[in-house]
C-alpha positions as CSV (number, residue, x, y, z in Angstrom):
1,X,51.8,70.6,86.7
2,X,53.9,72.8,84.6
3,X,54.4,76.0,85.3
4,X,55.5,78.5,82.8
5,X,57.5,81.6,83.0
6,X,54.4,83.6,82.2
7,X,51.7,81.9,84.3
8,X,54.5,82.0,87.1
9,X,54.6,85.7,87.0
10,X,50.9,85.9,86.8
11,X,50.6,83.9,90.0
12,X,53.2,86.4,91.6
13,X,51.3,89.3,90.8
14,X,47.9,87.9,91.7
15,X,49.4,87.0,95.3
16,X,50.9,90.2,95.6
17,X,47.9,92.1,94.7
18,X,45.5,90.3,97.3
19,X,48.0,90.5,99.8
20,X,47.4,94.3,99.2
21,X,44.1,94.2,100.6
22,X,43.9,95.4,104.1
23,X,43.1,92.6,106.4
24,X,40.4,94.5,108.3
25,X,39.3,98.0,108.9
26,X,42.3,99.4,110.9
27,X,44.6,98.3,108.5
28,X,46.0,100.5,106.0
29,X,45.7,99.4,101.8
30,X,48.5,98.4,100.2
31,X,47.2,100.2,97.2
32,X,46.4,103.4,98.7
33,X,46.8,105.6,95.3
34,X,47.3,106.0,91.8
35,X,50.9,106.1,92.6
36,X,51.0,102.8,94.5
37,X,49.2,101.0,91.5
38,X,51.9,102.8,88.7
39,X,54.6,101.1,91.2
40,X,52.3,98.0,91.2
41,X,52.4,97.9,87.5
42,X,55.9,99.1,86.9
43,X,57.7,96.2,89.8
44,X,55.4,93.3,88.0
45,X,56.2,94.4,85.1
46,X,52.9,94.5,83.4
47,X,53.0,95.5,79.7
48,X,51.1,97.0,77.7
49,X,49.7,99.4,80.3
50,X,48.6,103.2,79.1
51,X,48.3,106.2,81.9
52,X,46.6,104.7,85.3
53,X,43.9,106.9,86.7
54,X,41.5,106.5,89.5
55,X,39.1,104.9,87.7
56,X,41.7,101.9,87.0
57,X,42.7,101.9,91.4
58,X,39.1,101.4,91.6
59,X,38.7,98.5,88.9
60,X,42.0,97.1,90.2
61,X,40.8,96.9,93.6
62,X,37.3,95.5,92.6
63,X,38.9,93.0,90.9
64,X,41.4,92.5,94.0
65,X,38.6,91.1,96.1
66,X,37.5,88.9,93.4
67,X,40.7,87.1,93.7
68,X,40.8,87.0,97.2
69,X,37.2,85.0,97.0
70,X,39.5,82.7,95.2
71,X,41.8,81.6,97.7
72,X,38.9,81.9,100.2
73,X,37.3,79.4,98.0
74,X,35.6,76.1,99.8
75,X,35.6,74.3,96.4
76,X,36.6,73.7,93.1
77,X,33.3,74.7,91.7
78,X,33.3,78.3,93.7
79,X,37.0,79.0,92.3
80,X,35.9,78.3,89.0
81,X,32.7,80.7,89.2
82,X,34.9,83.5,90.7
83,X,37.5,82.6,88.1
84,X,34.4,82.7,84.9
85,X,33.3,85.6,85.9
86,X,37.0,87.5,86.5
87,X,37.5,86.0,82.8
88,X,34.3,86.7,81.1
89,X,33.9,90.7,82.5
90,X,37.8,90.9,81.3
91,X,37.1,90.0,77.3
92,X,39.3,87.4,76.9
93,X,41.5,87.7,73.7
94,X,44.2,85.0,73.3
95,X,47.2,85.8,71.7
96,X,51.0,84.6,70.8
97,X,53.2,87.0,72.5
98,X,57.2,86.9,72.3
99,X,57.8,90.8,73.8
100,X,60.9,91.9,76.4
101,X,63.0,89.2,75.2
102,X,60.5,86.1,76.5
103,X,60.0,83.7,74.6
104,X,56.6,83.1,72.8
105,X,53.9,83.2,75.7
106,X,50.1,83.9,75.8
107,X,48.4,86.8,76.8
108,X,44.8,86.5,77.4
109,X,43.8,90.4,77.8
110,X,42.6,91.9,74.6
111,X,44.8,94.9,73.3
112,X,44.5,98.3,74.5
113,X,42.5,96.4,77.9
114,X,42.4,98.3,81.1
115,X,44.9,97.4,84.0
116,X,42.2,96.0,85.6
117,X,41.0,93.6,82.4
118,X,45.3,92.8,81.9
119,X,44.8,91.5,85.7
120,X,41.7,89.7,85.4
121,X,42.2,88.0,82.2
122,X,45.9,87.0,82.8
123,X,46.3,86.6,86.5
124,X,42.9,84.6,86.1
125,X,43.6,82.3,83.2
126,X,46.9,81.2,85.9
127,X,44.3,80.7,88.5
128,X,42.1,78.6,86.2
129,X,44.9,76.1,85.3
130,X,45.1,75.2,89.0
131,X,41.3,74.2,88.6
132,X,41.8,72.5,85.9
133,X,44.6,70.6,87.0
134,X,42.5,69.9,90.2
135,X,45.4,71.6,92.3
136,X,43.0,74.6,93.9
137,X,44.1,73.5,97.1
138,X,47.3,74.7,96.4
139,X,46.0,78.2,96.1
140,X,46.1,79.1,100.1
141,X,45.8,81.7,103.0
142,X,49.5,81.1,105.5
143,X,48.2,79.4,108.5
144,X,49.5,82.1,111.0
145,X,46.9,83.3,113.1
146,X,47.9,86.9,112.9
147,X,49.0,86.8,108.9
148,X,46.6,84.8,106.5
149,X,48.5,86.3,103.5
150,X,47.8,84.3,100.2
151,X,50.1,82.2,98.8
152,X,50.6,79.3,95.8
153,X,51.9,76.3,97.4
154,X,54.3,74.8,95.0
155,X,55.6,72.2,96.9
156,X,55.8,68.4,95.9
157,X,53.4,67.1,98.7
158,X,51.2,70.1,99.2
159,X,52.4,70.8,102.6
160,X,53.4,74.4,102.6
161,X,51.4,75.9,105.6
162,X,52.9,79.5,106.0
163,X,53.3,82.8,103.4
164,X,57.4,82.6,104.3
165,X,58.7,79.9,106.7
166,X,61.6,82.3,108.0
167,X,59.4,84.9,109.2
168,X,55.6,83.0,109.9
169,X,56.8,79.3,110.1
170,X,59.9,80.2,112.1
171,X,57.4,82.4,114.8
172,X,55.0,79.9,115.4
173,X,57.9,76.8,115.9
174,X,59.5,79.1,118.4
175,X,56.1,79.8,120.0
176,X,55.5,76.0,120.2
177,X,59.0,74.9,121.5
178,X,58.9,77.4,124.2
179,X,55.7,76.5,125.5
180,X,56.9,72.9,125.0
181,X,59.6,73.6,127.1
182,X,57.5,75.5,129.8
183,X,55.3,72.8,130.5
184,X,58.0,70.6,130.7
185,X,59.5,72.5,133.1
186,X,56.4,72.8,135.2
């Protein structure tokens, strides 16, 4: 599957925006204000943005849970719905882009489109070509029981299990050789 500069910074920012969510109710948001989202913005680098108010934090984070019930997805067929209906609310607009010094690239939000449709349209047209490509799999929660961060597994044989393997992947080995080792020991 080929991956382009522009859908591989659309798949960064979607991951980075679920992984914003709080992952229950004691948990704090990674998006906790209109300043977090103009940082948000700013660090992905998301053009074509006007003033954020609360009304975008709110569509953002709407929207934000809509992605999430894409990597929470059983199927192909309930990723694509989720996706459809990210797409469709967003007014698609295709168009040949070449800003920032990239080379020509598609944007799919219309222009003068809310933060929210930018997110939806873009980050959900890179979502969509993993359906299409029948790679939804690849769109994943790490398999950490105290982490389930999303990630995109880009690896060759679809094996990636964790967000990071130094941090989650390196825990649980440690966990497992040490209680290895303890049973061994009797």
């Amino acid at each position: 599957m080929l991956i382009t500069h522009d859908i591989q910074c659309a798949l960064d920012t979607v991951v980075d925006l679920v992984n914003t969510a709080p992952e229950d109710d004691t948990a704090a948001d990674g998006l906790p204000d209109v300043a977090t989202l103009v940082d948000f913005v700013r660090n992905h680098e998301i053009s074509d943005v006007g003033v954020l108010s609360e009304i975008d934090l709110s569509a953002v984070r709407k929207i934000r849970s809509c992605f999430a019930a894409v990597f929470a997805a059983p199927d192909a067929r309930a990723a694509a719905g989720q996706i459809n209906d990210l797409v469709a609310a967003a007014g698609t607009t295709p168009r040949l882009t070449d800003h920032d010094g990239y080379d020509w690239h598609v944007h799919y939000f219309a222009p003068g489109a809310s933060v929210a449709d930018h997110l939806a349209a873009d980050c959900g047209m890179a979502l969509a070509f993993f359906v299409v490509a029948g790679e939804q799999e690849r769109l994943r929660r790490c398999e950490a029981p105290d982490c389930r961060r999303a990630f995109v597994d880009l690896s060759r044989n679809r094996s990636r299990r964790y967000c990071d393997s130094r941090t989650c992947g390196n825990r649980l080995h440690v966990a497992a050789y040490r209680a290895r080792r303890k049973e061994a020991a009797g």
